[in-house]
Short mmCIF file of the N, C-alpha and C atoms (twelve columns), coordinates in Angstrom:
data_MODEL
# 
_entry.id   MODEL 
# 
loop_
_atom_site.group_PDB 
_atom_site.id 
_atom_site.type_symbol 
_atom_site.label_atom_id 
_atom_site.label_alt_id 
_atom_site.label_comp_id 
_atom_site.label_asym_id 
_atom_site.label_seq_id 
_atom_site.Cartn_x 
_atom_site.Cartn_y 
_atom_site.Cartn_z 
_atom_site.pdbx_PDB_model_num 
ATOM 1   N N  . MET A 1  0.822  -1.188 0.000   1 
ATOM 2   C CA . MET A 1  0.000  0.000  0.000   1 
ATOM 3   C C  . MET A 1  0.870  1.258  0.000   1 
ATOM 4   N N  . TRP A 2  1.882  1.290  0.896   1 
ATOM 5   C CA . TRP A 2  2.735  2.474  0.983   1 
ATOM 6   C C  . TRP A 2  3.560  2.664  -0.290  1 
ATOM 7   N N  . VAL A 3  3.854  1.561  -0.944  1 
ATOM 8   C CA . VAL A 3  4.638  1.646  -2.168  1 
ATOM 9   C C  . VAL A 3  3.839  2.384  -3.249  1 
ATOM 10  N N  . ARG A 4  2.552  2.102  -3.332  1 
ATOM 11  C CA . ARG A 4  1.704  2.778  -4.321  1 
ATOM 12  C C  . ARG A 4  1.568  4.259  -4.026  1 
ATOM 13  N N  . VAL A 5  1.445  4.601  -2.757  1 
ATOM 14  C CA . VAL A 5  1.338  6.012  -2.373  1 
ATOM 15  C C  . VAL A 5  2.643  6.730  -2.714  1 
ATOM 16  N N  . LEU A 6  3.778  6.103  -2.399  1 
ATOM 17  C CA . LEU A 6  5.077  6.688  -2.706  1 
ATOM 18  C C  . LEU A 6  5.254  6.835  -4.219  1 
ATOM 19  N N  . GLU A 7  4.829  5.808  -4.969  1 
ATOM 20  C CA . GLU A 7  4.936  5.861  -6.428  1 
ATOM 21  C C  . GLU A 7  4.079  6.997  -7.000  1 
ATOM 22  N N  . ALA A 8  2.875  7.157  -6.513  1 
ATOM 23  C CA . ALA A 8  1.990  8.224  -6.991  1 
ATOM 24  C C  . ALA A 8  2.571  9.595  -6.653  1 
ATOM 25  N N  . TRP A 9  3.137  9.737  -5.470  1 
ATOM 26  C CA . TRP A 9  3.719  11.023 -5.055  1 
ATOM 27  C C  . TRP A 9  4.938  11.358 -5.915  1 
ATOM 28  N N  . LEU A 10 5.814  10.373 -6.141  1 
ATOM 29  C CA . LEU A 10 7.003  10.603 -6.965  1 
ATOM 30  C C  . LEU A 10 6.627  10.916 -8.421  1 
ATOM 31  N N  . THR A 11 5.619  10.216 -8.925  1 
ATOM 32  C CA . THR A 11 5.172  10.476 -10.297 1 
ATOM 33  C C  . THR A 11 4.615  11.886 -10.424 1 
ATOM 34  N N  . ALA A 12 3.835  12.316 -9.453  1 
ATOM 35  C CA . ALA A 12 3.272  13.664 -9.482  1 
ATOM 36  C C  . ALA A 12 4.380  14.713 -9.432  1 
ATOM 37  N N  . ARG A 13 5.387  14.485 -8.599  1 
ATOM 38  C CA . ARG A 13 6.498  15.440 -8.514  1 
ATOM 39  C C  . ARG A 13 7.292  15.490 -9.822  1 
ATOM 40  N N  . LEU A 14 7.506  14.325 -10.417 1 
ATOM 41  C CA . LEU A 14 8.248  14.268 -11.673 1 
ATOM 42  C C  . LEU A 14 7.499  15.003 -12.787 1 
ATOM 43  N N  . LEU A 15 6.202  14.750 -12.890 1 
ATOM 44  C CA . LEU A 15 5.412  15.393 -13.935 1 
ATOM 45  C C  . LEU A 15 5.256  16.897 -13.711 1 
ATOM 46  N N  . ALA A 16 5.415  17.355 -12.487 1 
ATOM 47  C CA . ALA A 16 5.288  18.784 -12.192 1 
ATOM 48  C C  . ALA A 16 6.599  19.540 -12.406 1 
ATOM 49  N N  . SER A 17 7.703  18.828 -12.577 1 
ATOM 50  C CA . SER A 17 8.996  19.510 -12.676 1 
ATOM 51  C C  . SER A 17 9.256  20.009 -14.099 1 
ATOM 52  N N  . PRO A 18 9.732  21.260 -14.237 1 
ATOM 53  C CA . PRO A 18 10.032 21.801 -15.565 1 
ATOM 54  C C  . PRO A 18 11.209 21.095 -16.234 1 
ATOM 55  N N  . GLY A 19 12.160 20.608 -15.463 1 
ATOM 56  C CA . GLY A 19 13.310 19.905 -16.021 1 
ATOM 57  C C  . GLY A 19 12.902 18.638 -16.766 1 
ATOM 58  N N  . PHE A 20 11.927 17.933 -16.228 1 
ATOM 59  C CA . PHE A 20 11.428 16.723 -16.881 1 
ATOM 60  C C  . PHE A 20 10.785 17.076 -18.223 1 
ATOM 61  N N  . HIS A 21 9.992  18.128 -18.246 1 
ATOM 62  C CA . HIS A 21 9.323  18.532 -19.481 1 
ATOM 63  C C  . HIS A 21 10.326 19.020 -20.524 1 
ATOM 64  N N  . ARG A 22 11.382 19.711 -20.095 1 
ATOM 65  C CA . ARG A 22 12.435 20.133 -21.021 1 
ATOM 66  C C  . ARG A 22 13.136 18.929 -21.628 1 
ATOM 67  N N  . ALA A 23 13.429 17.928 -20.790 1 
ATOM 68  C CA . ALA A 23 14.107 16.724 -21.275 1 
ATOM 69  C C  . ALA A 23 13.239 15.975 -22.290 1 
ATOM 70  N N  . VAL A 24 11.953 15.840 -22.001 1 
ATOM 71  C CA . VAL A 24 11.040 15.155 -22.917 1 
ATOM 72  C C  . VAL A 24 10.936 15.936 -24.223 1 
ATOM 73  N N  . HIS A 25 10.879 17.259 -24.137 1 
ATOM 74  C CA . HIS A 25 10.807 18.090 -25.341 1 
ATOM 75  C C  . HIS A 25 12.050 17.908 -26.209 1 
ATOM 76  N N  . ASN A 26 13.223 17.890 -25.588 1 
ATOM 77  C CA . ASN A 26 14.470 17.716 -26.344 1 
ATOM 78  C C  . ASN A 26 14.542 16.348 -27.014 1 
ATOM 79  N N  . VAL A 27 14.114 15.307 -26.319 1 
ATOM 80  C CA . VAL A 27 14.116 13.965 -26.904 1 
ATOM 81  C C  . VAL A 27 13.143 13.915 -28.080 1 
ATOM 82  N N  . HIS A 28 11.968 14.492 -27.894 1 
ATOM 83  C CA . HIS A 28 10.972 14.514 -28.975 1 
ATOM 84  C C  . HIS A 28 11.491 15.285 -30.174 1 
ATOM 85  N N  . LYS A 29 12.176 16.388 -29.948 1 
ATOM 86  C CA . LYS A 29 12.731 17.200 -31.035 1 
ATOM 87  C C  . LYS A 29 13.790 16.417 -31.807 1 
ATOM 88  N N  . ARG A 30 14.644 15.688 -31.108 1 
ATOM 89  C CA . ARG A 30 15.679 14.892 -31.774 1 
ATOM 90  C C  . ARG A 30 15.078 13.775 -32.614 1 
ATOM 91  N N  . ILE A 31 14.073 13.110 -32.085 1 
ATOM 92  C CA . ILE A 31 13.427 12.026 -32.826 1 
ATOM 93  C C  . ILE A 31 12.731 12.578 -34.065 1 
ATOM 94  N N  . ARG A 32 12.058 13.721 -33.925 1 
ATOM 95  C CA . ARG A 32 11.378 14.338 -35.058 1 
ATOM 96  C C  . ARG A 32 12.378 14.739 -36.136 1 
ATOM 97  N N  . ARG A 33 13.555 15.251 -35.713 1 
ATOM 98  C CA . ARG A 33 14.596 15.609 -36.692 1 
ATOM 99  C C  . ARG A 33 15.131 14.388 -37.412 1 
ATOM 100 N N  . LEU A 34 15.301 13.278 -36.702 1 
ATOM 101 C CA . LEU A 34 15.786 12.060 -37.340 1 
ATOM 102 C C  . LEU A 34 14.788 11.542 -38.365 1 
ATOM 103 N N  . ARG A 35 13.505 11.620 -38.042 1 
ATOM 104 C CA . ARG A 35 12.482 11.101 -38.940 1 
ATOM 105 C C  . ARG A 35 12.208 12.024 -40.124 1 
ATOM 106 N N  . HIS A 36 12.092 13.330 -39.873 1 
ATOM 107 C CA . HIS A 36 11.592 14.247 -40.892 1 
ATOM 108 C C  . HIS A 36 12.588 15.311 -41.316 1 
ATOM 109 N N  . GLY A 37 13.784 15.317 -40.793 1 
ATOM 110 C CA . GLY A 37 14.746 16.356 -41.130 1 
ATOM 111 C C  . GLY A 37 14.560 17.585 -40.255 1 
ATOM 112 N N  . LYS A 38 15.301 18.617 -40.577 1 
ATOM 113 C CA . LYS A 38 15.273 19.829 -39.779 1 
ATOM 114 C C  . LYS A 38 13.956 20.579 -39.957 1 
ATOM 115 N N  . ASP A 39 13.444 21.140 -38.868 1 
ATOM 116 C CA . ASP A 39 12.189 21.892 -38.909 1 
ATOM 117 C C  . ASP A 39 12.363 23.177 -39.696 1 
ATOM 118 N N  . PRO A 40 11.364 23.545 -40.495 1 
ATOM 119 C CA . PRO A 40 11.461 24.798 -41.257 1 
ATOM 120 C C  . PRO A 40 11.574 26.023 -40.357 1 
ATOM 121 N N  . GLU A 41 10.931 26.012 -39.193 1 
ATOM 122 C CA . GLU A 41 11.031 27.174 -38.314 1 
ATOM 123 C C  . GLU A 41 12.420 27.322 -37.694 1 
ATOM 124 N N  . ASP A 42 13.186 26.238 -37.623 1 
ATOM 125 C CA . ASP A 42 14.555 26.326 -37.125 1 
ATOM 126 C C  . ASP A 42 15.498 26.912 -38.167 1 
ATOM 127 N N  . MET A 43 15.093 26.937 -39.428 1 
ATOM 128 C CA . MET A 43 15.971 27.399 -40.498 1 
ATOM 129 C C  . MET A 43 15.717 28.848 -40.887 1 
ATOM 130 N N  . GLY A 44 14.789 29.514 -40.254 1 
ATOM 131 C CA . GLY A 44 14.462 30.879 -40.629 1 
ATOM 132 C C  . GLY A 44 15.405 31.893 -40.015 1 
ATOM 133 N N  . GLY A 45 15.392 33.092 -40.546 1 
ATOM 134 C CA . GLY A 45 16.180 34.191 -39.993 1 
ATOM 135 C C  . GLY A 45 17.665 33.955 -40.080 1 
ATOM 136 N N  . THR A 46 18.352 34.146 -38.968 1 
ATOM 137 C CA . THR A 46 19.803 33.987 -38.945 1 
ATOM 138 C C  . THR A 46 20.231 32.563 -38.633 1 
ATOM 139 N N  . ASN A 47 19.289 31.636 -38.507 1 
ATOM 140 C CA . ASN A 47 19.619 30.245 -38.188 1 
ATOM 141 C C  . ASN A 47 19.831 29.396 -39.428 1 
ATOM 142 N N  . ILE A 48 19.960 30.012 -40.594 1 
ATOM 143 C CA . ILE A 48 20.153 29.251 -41.827 1 
ATOM 144 C C  . ILE A 48 21.550 28.636 -41.813 1 
ATOM 145 N N  . GLU A 49 21.583 27.329 -41.968 1 
ATOM 146 C CA . GLU A 49 22.868 26.633 -41.940 1 
ATOM 147 C C  . GLU A 49 23.516 26.681 -43.316 1 
ATOM 148 N N  . GLN A 50 24.837 26.621 -43.321 1 
ATOM 149 C CA . GLN A 50 25.571 26.564 -44.579 1 
ATOM 150 C C  . GLN A 50 25.369 25.189 -45.191 1 
ATOM 151 N N  . THR A 51 25.308 25.122 -46.507 1 
ATOM 152 C CA . THR A 51 25.141 23.834 -47.160 1 
ATOM 153 C C  . THR A 51 26.424 23.027 -47.030 1 
ATOM 154 N N  . GLY A 52 26.268 21.730 -47.007 1 
ATOM 155 C CA . GLY A 52 27.410 20.853 -46.832 1 
ATOM 156 C C  . GLY A 52 28.237 20.718 -48.087 1 
ATOM 157 N N  . GLU A 53 29.344 20.048 -47.940 1 
ATOM 158 C CA . GLU A 53 30.262 19.842 -49.057 1 
ATOM 159 C C  . GLU A 53 29.617 18.987 -50.141 1 
ATOM 160 N N  . SER A 54 28.810 18.027 -49.738 1 
ATOM 161 C CA . SER A 54 28.178 17.152 -50.725 1 
ATOM 162 C C  . SER A 54 27.178 17.924 -51.576 1 
ATOM 163 N N  . ASP A 55 26.464 18.899 -50.987 1 
ATOM 164 C CA . ASP A 55 25.528 19.710 -51.761 1 
ATOM 165 C C  . ASP A 55 26.273 20.542 -52.793 1 
ATOM 166 N N  . THR A 56 27.432 21.047 -52.424 1 
ATOM 167 C CA . THR A 56 28.229 21.840 -53.357 1 
ATOM 168 C C  . THR A 56 28.701 20.972 -54.513 1 
ATOM 169 N N  . ARG A 57 29.139 19.784 -54.205 1 
ATOM 170 C CA . ARG A 57 29.584 18.863 -55.266 1 
ATOM 171 C C  . ARG A 57 28.439 18.518 -56.201 1 
ATOM 172 N N  . LYS A 58 27.257 18.262 -55.633 1 
ATOM 173 C CA . LYS A 58 26.095 17.941 -56.461 1 
ATOM 174 C C  . LYS A 58 25.769 19.102 -57.391 1 
ATOM 175 N N  . PHE A 59 25.827 20.319 -56.861 1 
ATOM 176 C CA . PHE A 59 25.530 21.490 -57.682 1 
ATOM 177 C C  . PHE A 59 26.537 21.627 -58.818 1 
ATOM 178 N N  . ILE A 60 27.819 21.446 -58.520 1 
ATOM 179 C CA . ILE A 60 28.854 21.570 -59.555 1 
ATOM 180 C C  . ILE A 60 28.666 20.500 -60.620 1 
ATOM 181 N N  . GLN A 61 28.388 19.270 -60.212 1 
ATOM 182 C CA . GLN A 61 28.150 18.202 -61.182 1 
ATOM 183 C C  . GLN A 61 26.942 18.512 -62.054 1 
ATOM 184 N N  . TYR A 62 25.876 18.995 -61.445 1 
ATOM 185 C CA . TYR A 62 24.683 19.343 -62.202 1 
ATOM 186 C C  . TYR A 62 24.975 20.484 -63.175 1 
ATOM 187 N N  . TYR A 63 25.727 21.478 -62.721 1 
ATOM 188 C CA . TYR A 63 26.073 22.629 -63.553 1 
ATOM 189 C C  . TYR A 63 26.895 22.196 -64.766 1 
ATOM 190 N N  . ILE A 64 27.866 21.324 -64.544 1 
ATOM 191 C CA . ILE A 64 28.711 20.834 -65.643 1 
ATOM 192 C C  . ILE A 64 27.877 20.035 -66.642 1 
ATOM 193 N N  . GLU A 65 26.969 19.191 -66.137 1 
ATOM 194 C CA . GLU A 65 26.100 18.431 -67.039 1 
ATOM 195 C C  . GLU A 65 25.234 19.363 -67.889 1 
ATOM 196 N N  . GLU A 66 24.721 20.412 -67.293 1 
ATOM 197 C CA . GLU A 66 23.893 21.360 -68.041 1 
ATOM 198 C C  . GLU A 66 24.716 22.082 -69.107 1 
ATOM 199 N N  . LEU A 67 25.946 22.455 -68.773 1 
ATOM 200 C CA . LEU A 67 26.807 23.095 -69.765 1 
ATOM 201 C C  . LEU A 67 27.091 22.157 -70.934 1 
ATOM 202 N N  . LYS A 68 27.370 20.894 -70.622 1 
ATOM 203 C CA . LYS A 68 27.623 19.909 -71.671 1 
ATOM 204 C C  . LYS A 68 26.400 19.748 -72.563 1 
ATOM 205 N N  . ASP A 69 25.202 19.699 -71.954 1 
ATOM 206 C CA . ASP A 69 23.977 19.570 -72.743 1 
ATOM 207 C C  . ASP A 69 23.778 20.782 -73.646 1 
ATOM 208 N N  . GLN A 70 24.057 21.966 -73.137 1 
ATOM 209 C CA . GLN A 70 23.906 23.174 -73.946 1 
ATOM 210 C C  . GLN A 70 24.895 23.196 -75.104 1 
ATOM 211 N N  . ILE A 71 26.112 22.736 -74.842 1 
ATOM 212 C CA . ILE A 71 27.118 22.689 -75.906 1 
ATOM 213 C C  . ILE A 71 26.697 21.691 -76.969 1 
ATOM 214 N N  . ARG A 72 26.198 20.532 -76.550 1 
ATOM 215 C CA . ARG A 72 25.745 19.515 -77.510 1 
ATOM 216 C C  . ARG A 72 24.583 20.041 -78.348 1 
ATOM 217 N N  . ARG A 73 23.642 20.691 -77.705 1 
ATOM 218 C CA . ARG A 73 22.491 21.231 -78.430 1 
ATOM 219 C C  . ARG A 73 22.921 22.354 -79.367 1 
ATOM 220 N N  . GLY A 74 23.849 23.166 -78.924 1 
ATOM 221 C CA . GLY A 74 24.326 24.273 -79.753 1 
ATOM 222 C C  . GLY A 74 25.073 23.780 -80.972 1 
ATOM 223 N N  . SER A 75 25.887 22.733 -80.823 1 
ATOM 224 C CA . SER A 75 26.647 22.214 -81.972 1 
ATOM 225 C C  . SER A 75 25.726 21.501 -82.943 1 
ATOM 226 N N  . SER A 76 24.668 20.876 -82.507 1 
ATOM 227 C CA . SER A 76 23.750 20.187 -83.421 1 
ATOM 228 C C  . SER A 76 22.879 21.184 -84.167 1 
ATOM 229 N N  . LEU A 77 22.625 22.344 -83.588 1 
ATOM 230 C CA . LEU A 77 21.798 23.355 -84.273 1 
ATOM 231 C C  . LEU A 77 22.587 24.065 -85.371 1 
ATOM 232 N N  . LYS A 78 23.889 24.162 -85.242 1 
ATOM 233 C CA . LYS A 78 24.711 24.844 -86.229 1 
ATOM 234 C C  . LYS A 78 24.818 24.046 -87.519 1 
ATOM 235 N N  . LYS A 79 24.695 22.732 -87.458 1 
ATOM 236 C CA . LYS A 79 24.857 21.886 -88.648 1 
ATOM 237 C C  . LYS A 79 23.747 22.001 -89.615 1 
# 
């Protein structure tokens, strides 16, 4: 009987503490980021992150492919 009363009291104290709610919020935020990526509201204003090295490489590869396609199309139109 006393164990249940102690358990209920400890649970009530835990749920009333702001530290517990902060910890749960942080865990939920991390899980949401893993599942869905970074939140759009976190990327606004001055919180915009720099793009990674892989994004830069992808852009350069795409740019080179587009230039090659334009050159190919331009040389075929001249004939």
